[in-house]
């Protein structure tokens, strides 16, 4: 399974989602490929926000080697599942979709835990709340593994 996590800057939320899901895959020997990207490209090449690195560290996950990159149209070809953090990410990613097959890969991450409710992972860049963000992402990643790991083994 190849999974891409997407937010606006690719420095706060999606790096956490990448780190959490990759860690679950590694722990369980699933061999999944997990990556993350931002719709903006504003922080291209940057390390994750120090607050995301810190909260991941408290859960024994190292995301410090990740680097921000912009979402690419070719990501629709390279990934099976594309999870976005909020409705603005959803609109921006789907604007680049070339087909229904592309669109079908995209969903809000919290629709995994709250089906059909279109809830957002709140942007913590200005407001903070990194631990809460970590928890909601981790809960969704647990369910993604439960849902798709079965098909793999
Ligand atoms: P992220 O958070 O989308 O979770 O990475 C943000 C990071 C940077 C900015 C906004 C949100 N920014 O305005 O630079």
JSON list of C-alpha atoms and ligand atoms in Angstrom, two decimals:
[
{"chain": "A", "resi": 1, "resn": "UNK", "atom": "CA", "xyz": [0.00, 0.00, 0.00]},
{"chain": "A", "resi": 2, "resn": "UNK", "atom": "CA", "xyz": [1.23, 3.48, -0.87]},
{"chain": "A", "resi": 3, "resn": "UNK", "atom": "CA", "xyz": [-0.30, 6.26, 1.20]},
{"chain": "A", "resi": 4, "resn": "UNK", "atom": "CA", "xyz": [0.17, 10.02, 0.89]},
{"chain": "A", "resi": 5, "resn": "UNK", "atom": "CA", "xyz": [-0.78, 12.44, 3.69]},
{"chain": "A", "resi": 6, "resn": "UNK", "atom": "CA", "xyz": [-1.51, 16.02, 2.61]},
{"chain": "A", "resi": 7, "resn": "UNK", "atom": "CA", "xyz": [-1.95, 19.35, 4.42]},
{"chain": "A", "resi": 8, "resn": "UNK", "atom": "CA", "xyz": [-1.27, 23.00, 3.56]},
{"chain": "A", "resi": 9, "resn": "UNK", "atom": "CA", "xyz": [2.35, 23.53, 4.55]},
{"chain": "A", "resi": 10, "resn": "UNK", "atom": "CA", "xyz": [3.60, 19.94, 4.97]},
{"chain": "A", "resi": 11, "resn": "UNK", "atom": "CA", "xyz": [5.33, 21.02, 8.16]},
{"chain": "A", "resi": 12, "resn": "UNK", "atom": "CA", "xyz": [2.74, 20.45, 10.94]},
{"chain": "A", "resi": 13, "resn": "UNK", "atom": "CA", "xyz": [-0.07, 17.93, 10.35]},
{"chain": "A", "resi": 14, "resn": "UNK", "atom": "CA", "xyz": [0.89, 15.74, 7.39]},
{"chain": "A", "resi": 15, "resn": "UNK", "atom": "CA", "xyz": [4.46, 15.08, 8.63]},
{"chain": "A", "resi": 16, "resn": "UNK", "atom": "CA", "xyz": [2.90, 13.73, 11.85]},
{"chain": "A", "resi": 17, "resn": "UNK", "atom": "CA", "xyz": [0.50, 11.59, 9.81]},
{"chain": "A", "resi": 18, "resn": "UNK", "atom": "CA", "xyz": [3.37, 10.27, 7.69]},
{"chain": "A", "resi": 19, "resn": "UNK", "atom": "CA", "xyz": [5.46, 9.46, 10.75]},
{"chain": "A", "resi": 20, "resn": "UNK", "atom": "CA", "xyz": [2.63, 7.77, 12.63]},
{"chain": "A", "resi": 21, "resn": "UNK", "atom": "CA", "xyz": [1.47, 5.59, 9.73]},
{"chain": "A", "resi": 22, "resn": "UNK", "atom": "CA", "xyz": [5.02, 4.69, 8.63]},
{"chain": "A", "resi": 23, "resn": "UNK", "atom": "CA", "xyz": [5.80, 3.71, 12.22]},
{"chain": "A", "resi": 24, "resn": "UNK", "atom": "CA", "xyz": [2.75, 1.43, 12.38]},
{"chain": "A", "resi": 25, "resn": "UNK", "atom": "CA", "xyz": [3.73, -0.16, 9.06]},
{"chain": "A", "resi": 26, "resn": "UNK", "atom": "CA", "xyz": [7.28, -0.71, 10.28]},
{"chain": "A", "resi": 27, "resn": "UNK", "atom": "CA", "xyz": [6.16, -2.16, 13.63]},
{"chain": "A", "resi": 28, "resn": "UNK", "atom": "CA", "xyz": [3.79, -4.56, 11.92]},
{"chain": "A", "resi": 29, "resn": "UNK", "atom": "CA", "xyz": [6.04, -5.42, 8.97]},
{"chain": "A", "resi": 30, "resn": "UNK", "atom": "CA", "xyz": [3.48, -4.27, 6.43]},
{"chain": "A", "resi": 31, "resn": "UNK", "atom": "CA", "xyz": [5.98, -2.82, 3.95]},
{"chain": "A", "resi": 32, "resn": "UNK", "atom": "CA", "xyz": [3.84, 0.21, 3.26]},
{"chain": "A", "resi": 33, "resn": "UNK", "atom": "CA", "xyz": [5.29, 3.27, 1.59]},
{"chain": "A", "resi": 34, "resn": "UNK", "atom": "CA", "xyz": [4.12, 6.45, 3.29]},
{"chain": "A", "resi": 35, "resn": "UNK", "atom": "CA", "xyz": [4.89, 10.02, 2.27]},
{"chain": "A", "resi": 36, "resn": "UNK", "atom": "CA", "xyz": [3.47, 13.50, 2.83]},
{"chain": "A", "resi": 37, "resn": "UNK", "atom": "CA", "xyz": [3.12, 16.73, 0.88]},
{"chain": "A", "resi": 38, "resn": "UNK", "atom": "CA", "xyz": [1.62, 20.22, 1.12]},
{"chain": "A", "resi": 39, "resn": "UNK", "atom": "CA", "xyz": [-0.70, 21.93, -1.32]},
{"chain": "A", "resi": 40, "resn": "UNK", "atom": "CA", "xyz": [1.11, 25.27, -0.95]},
{"chain": "A", "resi": 41, "resn": "UNK", "atom": "CA", "xyz": [4.82, 24.60, -1.51]},
{"chain": "A", "resi": 42, "resn": "UNK", "atom": "CA", "xyz": [5.52, 27.49, 0.89]},
{"chain": "A", "resi": 43, "resn": "UNK", "atom": "CA", "xyz": [7.93, 25.49, 3.01]},
{"chain": "A", "resi": 44, "resn": "UNK", "atom": "CA", "xyz": [9.63, 23.42, 0.28]},
{"chain": "A", "resi": 45, "resn": "UNK", "atom": "CA", "xyz": [12.72, 21.71, 1.67]},
{"chain": "A", "resi": 46, "resn": "UNK", "atom": "CA", "xyz": [11.98, 22.67, 5.28]},
{"chain": "A", "resi": 47, "resn": "UNK", "atom": "CA", "xyz": [12.07, 20.36, 8.29]},
{"chain": "A", "resi": 48, "resn": "UNK", "atom": "CA", "xyz": [8.79, 19.74, 10.08]},
{"chain": "A", "resi": 49, "resn": "UNK", "atom": "CA", "xyz": [7.76, 22.43, 12.58]},
{"chain": "A", "resi": 50, "resn": "UNK", "atom": "CA", "xyz": [9.71, 22.01, 15.83]},
{"chain": "A", "resi": 51, "resn": "UNK", "atom": "CA", "xyz": [6.40, 21.52, 17.72]},
{"chain": "A", "resi": 52, "resn": "UNK", "atom": "CA", "xyz": [5.47, 18.58, 15.47]},
{"chain": "A", "resi": 53, "resn": "UNK", "atom": "CA", "xyz": [8.94, 17.08, 15.88]},
{"chain": "A", "resi": 54, "resn": "UNK", "atom": "CA", "xyz": [8.60, 17.47, 19.67]},
{"chain": "A", "resi": 55, "resn": "UNK", "atom": "CA", "xyz": [5.15, 15.90, 19.98]},
{"chain": "A", "resi": 56, "resn": "UNK", "atom": "CA", "xyz": [6.20, 12.98, 17.75]},
{"chain": "A", "resi": 57, "resn": "UNK", "atom": "CA", "xyz": [9.28, 12.50, 19.96]},
{"chain": "A", "resi": 58, "resn": "UNK", "atom": "CA", "xyz": [7.10, 12.17, 23.04]},
{"chain": "A", "resi": 59, "resn": "UNK", "atom": "CA", "xyz": [5.50, 9.18, 21.27]},
{"chain": "A", "resi": 60, "resn": "UNK", "atom": "CA", "xyz": [8.90, 7.75, 20.24]},
{"chain": "A", "resi": 61, "resn": "UNK", "atom": "CA", "xyz": [8.53, 8.69, 16.58]},
{"chain": "A", "resi": 62, "resn": "UNK", "atom": "CA", "xyz": [11.30, 10.60, 14.81]},
{"chain": "A", "resi": 63, "resn": "UNK", "atom": "CA", "xyz": [10.03, 12.84, 12.01]},
{"chain": "A", "resi": 64, "resn": "UNK", "atom": "CA", "xyz": [13.05, 15.16, 11.98]},
{"chain": "A", "resi": 65, "resn": "UNK", "atom": "CA", "xyz": [14.46, 13.76, 8.74]},
{"chain": "A", "resi": 66, "resn": "UNK", "atom": "CA", "xyz": [11.36, 14.58, 6.73]},
{"chain": "A", "resi": 67, "resn": "UNK", "atom": "CA", "xyz": [11.47, 17.54, 4.32]},
{"chain": "A", "resi": 68, "resn": "UNK", "atom": "CA", "xyz": [8.50, 19.53, 3.06]},
{"chain": "A", "resi": 69, "resn": "UNK", "atom": "CA", "xyz": [7.47, 19.24, -0.56]},
{"chain": "A", "resi": 70, "resn": "UNK", "atom": "CA", "xyz": [4.57, 20.37, -2.69]},
{"chain": "A", "resi": 71, "resn": "UNK", "atom": "CA", "xyz": [1.80, 18.02, -3.81]},
{"chain": "A", "resi": 72, "resn": "UNK", "atom": "CA", "xyz": [2.34, 16.92, -7.44]},
{"chain": "A", "resi": 73, "resn": "UNK", "atom": "CA", "xyz": [-0.15, 15.73, -10.06]},
{"chain": "A", "resi": 74, "resn": "UNK", "atom": "CA", "xyz": [2.05, 12.63, -10.43]},
{"chain": "A", "resi": 75, "resn": "UNK", "atom": "CA", "xyz": [1.18, 11.77, -6.81]},
{"chain": "A", "resi": 76, "resn": "UNK", "atom": "CA", "xyz": [-2.14, 10.50, -8.15]},
{"chain": "A", "resi": 77, "resn": "UNK", "atom": "CA", "xyz": [-0.16, 7.87, -10.09]},
{"chain": "A", "resi": 78, "resn": "UNK", "atom": "CA", "xyz": [2.31, 7.09, -7.31]},
{"chain": "A", "resi": 79, "resn": "UNK", "atom": "CA", "xyz": [-0.11, 6.54, -4.39]},
{"chain": "A", "resi": 80, "resn": "UNK", "atom": "CA", "xyz": [-3.10, 4.28, -3.73]},
{"chain": "A", "resi": 81, "resn": "UNK", "atom": "CA", "xyz": [-4.63, 6.46, -1.02]},
{"chain": "A", "resi": 82, "resn": "UNK", "atom": "CA", "xyz": [-4.39, 10.22, -0.51]},
{"chain": "A", "resi": 83, "resn": "UNK", "atom": "CA", "xyz": [-5.59, 11.56, 2.85]},
{"chain": "A", "resi": 84, "resn": "UNK", "atom": "CA", "xyz": [-6.08, 15.29, 3.32]},
{"chain": "A", "resi": 85, "resn": "UNK", "atom": "CA", "xyz": [-6.42, 17.11, 6.64]},
{"chain": "A", "resi": 86, "resn": "UNK", "atom": "CA", "xyz": [-9.13, 19.68, 5.88]},
{"chain": "A", "resi": 87, "resn": "UNK", "atom": "CA", "xyz": [-11.67, 20.79, 3.31]},
{"chain": "A", "resi": 88, "resn": "UNK", "atom": "CA", "xyz": [-9.35, 23.36, 1.78]},
{"chain": "A", "resi": 89, "resn": "UNK", "atom": "CA", "xyz": [-6.71, 20.66, 1.16]},
{"chain": "A", "resi": 90, "resn": "UNK", "atom": "CA", "xyz": [-9.52, 18.51, -0.29]},
{"chain": "A", "resi": 91, "resn": "UNK", "atom": "CA", "xyz": [-10.53, 21.22, -2.77]},
{"chain": "A", "resi": 92, "resn": "UNK", "atom": "CA", "xyz": [-6.93, 22.03, -3.74]},
{"chain": "A", "resi": 93, "resn": "UNK", "atom": "CA", "xyz": [-5.95, 18.40, -4.34]},
{"chain": "A", "resi": 94, "resn": "UNK", "atom": "CA", "xyz": [-9.12, 17.60, -6.26]},
{"chain": "A", "resi": 95, "resn": "UNK", "atom": "CA", "xyz": [-8.58, 20.65, -8.49]},
{"chain": "A", "resi": 96, "resn": "UNK", "atom": "CA", "xyz": [-5.53, 18.79, -9.84]},
{"chain": "A", "resi": 97, "resn": "UNK", "atom": "CA", "xyz": [-7.35, 15.47, -10.37]},
{"chain": "A", "resi": 98, "resn": "UNK", "atom": "CA", "xyz": [-7.39, 14.38, -14.00]},
{"chain": "A", "resi": 99, "resn": "UNK", "atom": "CA", "xyz": [-10.01, 11.66, -13.70]},
{"chain": "A", "resi": 100, "resn": "UNK", "atom": "CA", "xyz": [-12.59, 10.07, -11.45]},
{"chain": "A", "resi": 101, "resn": "UNK", "atom": "CA", "xyz": [-9.94, 7.47, -10.56]},
{"chain": "A", "resi": 102, "resn": "UNK", "atom": "CA", "xyz": [-7.74, 10.29, -9.20]},
{"chain": "A", "resi": 103, "resn": "UNK", "atom": "CA", "xyz": [-10.62, 11.81, -7.22]},
{"chain": "A", "resi": 104, "resn": "UNK", "atom": "CA", "xyz": [-11.55, 8.41, -5.80]},
{"chain": "A", "resi": 105, "resn": "UNK", "atom": "CA", "xyz": [-8.15, 8.18, -4.08]},
{"chain": "A", "resi": 106, "resn": "UNK", "atom": "CA", "xyz": [-8.73, 11.34, -2.04]},
{"chain": "A", "resi": 107, "resn": "UNK", "atom": "CA", "xyz": [-10.53, 11.51, 1.30]},
{"chain": "A", "resi": 108, "resn": "UNK", "atom": "CA", "xyz": [-10.43, 13.53, 4.50]},
{"chain": "A", "resi": 109, "resn": "UNK", "atom": "CA", "xyz": [-8.34, 11.67, 7.08]},
{"chain": "A", "resi": 110, "resn": "UNK", "atom": "CA", "xyz": [-10.99, 12.01, 9.79]},
{"chain": "A", "resi": 111, "resn": "UNK", "atom": "CA", "xyz": [-13.61, 10.36, 7.58]},
{"chain": "A", "resi": 112, "resn": "UNK", "atom": "CA", "xyz": [-11.75, 7.18, 8.59]},
{"chain": "A", "resi": 113, "resn": "UNK", "atom": "CA", "xyz": [-12.74, 7.68, 12.23]},
{"chain": "A", "resi": 114, "resn": "UNK", "atom": "CA", "xyz": [-15.92, 9.71, 11.64]},
{"chain": "A", "resi": 115, "resn": "UNK", "atom": "CA", "xyz": [-17.36, 8.38, 8.36]},
{"chain": "A", "resi": 116, "resn": "UNK", "atom": "CA", "xyz": [-19.20, 10.92, 6.24]},
{"chain": "A", "resi": 117, "resn": "UNK", "atom": "CA", "xyz": [-18.79, 13.76, 8.75]},
{"chain": "A", "resi": 118, "resn": "UNK", "atom": "CA", "xyz": [-16.10, 15.63, 6.79]},
{"chain": "A", "resi": 119, "resn": "UNK", "atom": "CA", "xyz": [-14.34, 16.74, 9.97]},
{"chain": "A", "resi": 120, "resn": "UNK", "atom": "CA", "xyz": [-11.01, 18.57, 9.72]},
{"chain": "A", "resi": 121, "resn": "UNK", "atom": "CA", "xyz": [-7.76, 17.98, 11.54]},
{"chain": "A", "resi": 122, "resn": "UNK", "atom": "CA", "xyz": [-7.42, 21.57, 12.84]},
{"chain": "A", "resi": 123, "resn": "UNK", "atom": "CA", "xyz": [-4.41, 23.53, 11.65]},
{"chain": "A", "resi": 124, "resn": "UNK", "atom": "CA", "xyz": [-2.19, 23.91, 14.74]},
{"chain": "A", "resi": 125, "resn": "UNK", "atom": "CA", "xyz": [0.31, 26.32, 13.11]},
{"chain": "A", "resi": 126, "resn": "UNK", "atom": "CA", "xyz": [-1.15, 29.41, 14.79]},
{"chain": "A", "resi": 127, "resn": "UNK", "atom": "CA", "xyz": [-3.51, 27.91, 17.37]},
{"chain": "A", "resi": 128, "resn": "UNK", "atom": "CA", "xyz": [-1.31, 25.16, 18.82]},
{"chain": "A", "resi": 129, "resn": "UNK", "atom": "CA", "xyz": [-2.85, 21.96, 20.17]},
{"chain": "A", "resi": 130, "resn": "UNK", "atom": "CA", "xyz": [-0.26, 19.62, 18.73]},
{"chain": "A", "resi": 131, "resn": "UNK", "atom": "CA", "xyz": [-0.97, 16.75, 21.17]},
{"chain": "A", "resi": 132, "resn": "UNK", "atom": "CA", "xyz": [-4.68, 16.79, 20.29]},
{"chain": "A", "resi": 133, "resn": "UNK", "atom": "CA", "xyz": [-3.80, 16.81, 16.60]},
{"chain": "A", "resi": 134, "resn": "UNK", "atom": "CA", "xyz": [-1.43, 13.90, 17.20]},
{"chain": "A", "resi": 135, "resn": "UNK", "atom": "CA", "xyz": [-4.18, 11.90, 18.92]},
{"chain": "A", "resi": 136, "resn": "UNK", "atom": "CA", "xyz": [-6.79, 12.36, 16.19]},
{"chain": "A", "resi": 137, "resn": "UNK", "atom": "CA", "xyz": [-4.29, 11.48, 13.47]},
{"chain": "A", "resi": 138, "resn": "UNK", "atom": "CA", "xyz": [-3.06, 8.43, 15.41]},
{"chain": "A", "resi": 139, "resn": "UNK", "atom": "CA", "xyz": [-6.60, 7.13, 15.88]},
{"chain": "A", "resi": 140, "resn": "UNK", "atom": "CA", "xyz": [-7.23, 7.41, 12.13]},
{"chain": "A", "resi": 141, "resn": "UNK", "atom": "CA", "xyz": [-3.92, 5.74, 11.25]},
{"chain": "A", "resi": 142, "resn": "UNK", "atom": "CA", "xyz": [-4.75, 2.79, 13.54]},
{"chain": "A", "resi": 143, "resn": "UNK", "atom": "CA", "xyz": [-7.99, 2.28, 11.65]},
{"chain": "A", "resi": 144, "resn": "UNK", "atom": "CA", "xyz": [-6.31, 2.61, 8.22]},
{"chain": "A", "resi": 145, "resn": "UNK", "atom": "CA", "xyz": [-3.94, -0.20, 9.17]},
{"chain": "A", "resi": 146, "resn": "UNK", "atom": "CA", "xyz": [-6.82, -2.34, 10.49]},
{"chain": "A", "resi": 147, "resn": "UNK", "atom": "CA", "xyz": [-8.78, -1.75, 7.30]},
{"chain": "A", "resi": 148, "resn": "UNK", "atom": "CA", "xyz": [-6.07, -2.31, 4.69]},
{"chain": "A", "resi": 149, "resn": "UNK", "atom": "CA", "xyz": [-3.50, -4.58, 6.35]},
{"chain": "A", "resi": 150, "resn": "UNK", "atom": "CA", "xyz": [-5.95, -7.47, 6.25]},
{"chain": "A", "resi": 151, "resn": "UNK", "atom": "CA", "xyz": [-6.17, -7.29, 2.46]},
{"chain": "A", "resi": 152, "resn": "UNK", "atom": "CA", "xyz": [-2.36, -7.37, 2.23]},
{"chain": "A", "resi": 153, "resn": "UNK", "atom": "CA", "xyz": [-1.60, -10.50, 4.31]},
{"chain": "B", "resi": 1, "resn": "LIG", "atom": "P1", "xyz": [0.28, 22.44, 8.11]},
{"chain": "B", "resi": 1, "resn": "LIG", "atom": "O1", "xyz": [0.28, 23.81, 8.94]},
{"chain": "B", "resi": 1, "resn": "LIG", "atom": "O2", "xyz": [-0.59, 22.69, 6.88]},
{"chain": "B", "resi": 1, "resn": "LIG", "atom": "O3", "xyz": [-0.34, 21.47, 9.04]},
{"chain": "B", "resi": 1, "resn": "LIG", "atom": "O4", "xyz": [1.71, 22.13, 7.75]},
{"chain": "B", "resi": 1, "resn": "LIG", "atom": "C1", "xyz": [0.64, 25.04, 8.39]},
{"chain": "B", "resi": 1, "resn": "LIG", "atom": "C2", "xyz": [1.96, 25.34, 8.18]},
{"chain": "B", "resi": 1, "resn": "LIG", "atom": "C3", "xyz": [2.33, 26.56, 7.68]},
{"chain": "B", "resi": 1, "resn": "LIG", "atom": "C4", "xyz": [1.35, 27.50, 7.40]},
{"chain": "B", "resi": 1, "resn": "LIG", "atom": "C5", "xyz": [0.02, 27.20, 7.61]},
{"chain": "B", "resi": 1, "resn": "LIG", "atom": "C6", "xyz": [-0.34, 25.97, 8.09]},
{"chain": "B", "resi": 1, "resn": "LIG", "atom": "N1", "xyz": [1.73, 28.77, 6.92]},
{"chain": "B", "resi": 1, "resn": "LIG", "atom": "O5", "xyz": [0.84, 29.66, 6.83]},
{"chain": "B", "resi": 1, "resn": "LIG", "atom": "O6", "xyz": [2.90, 29.01, 6.61]}
]
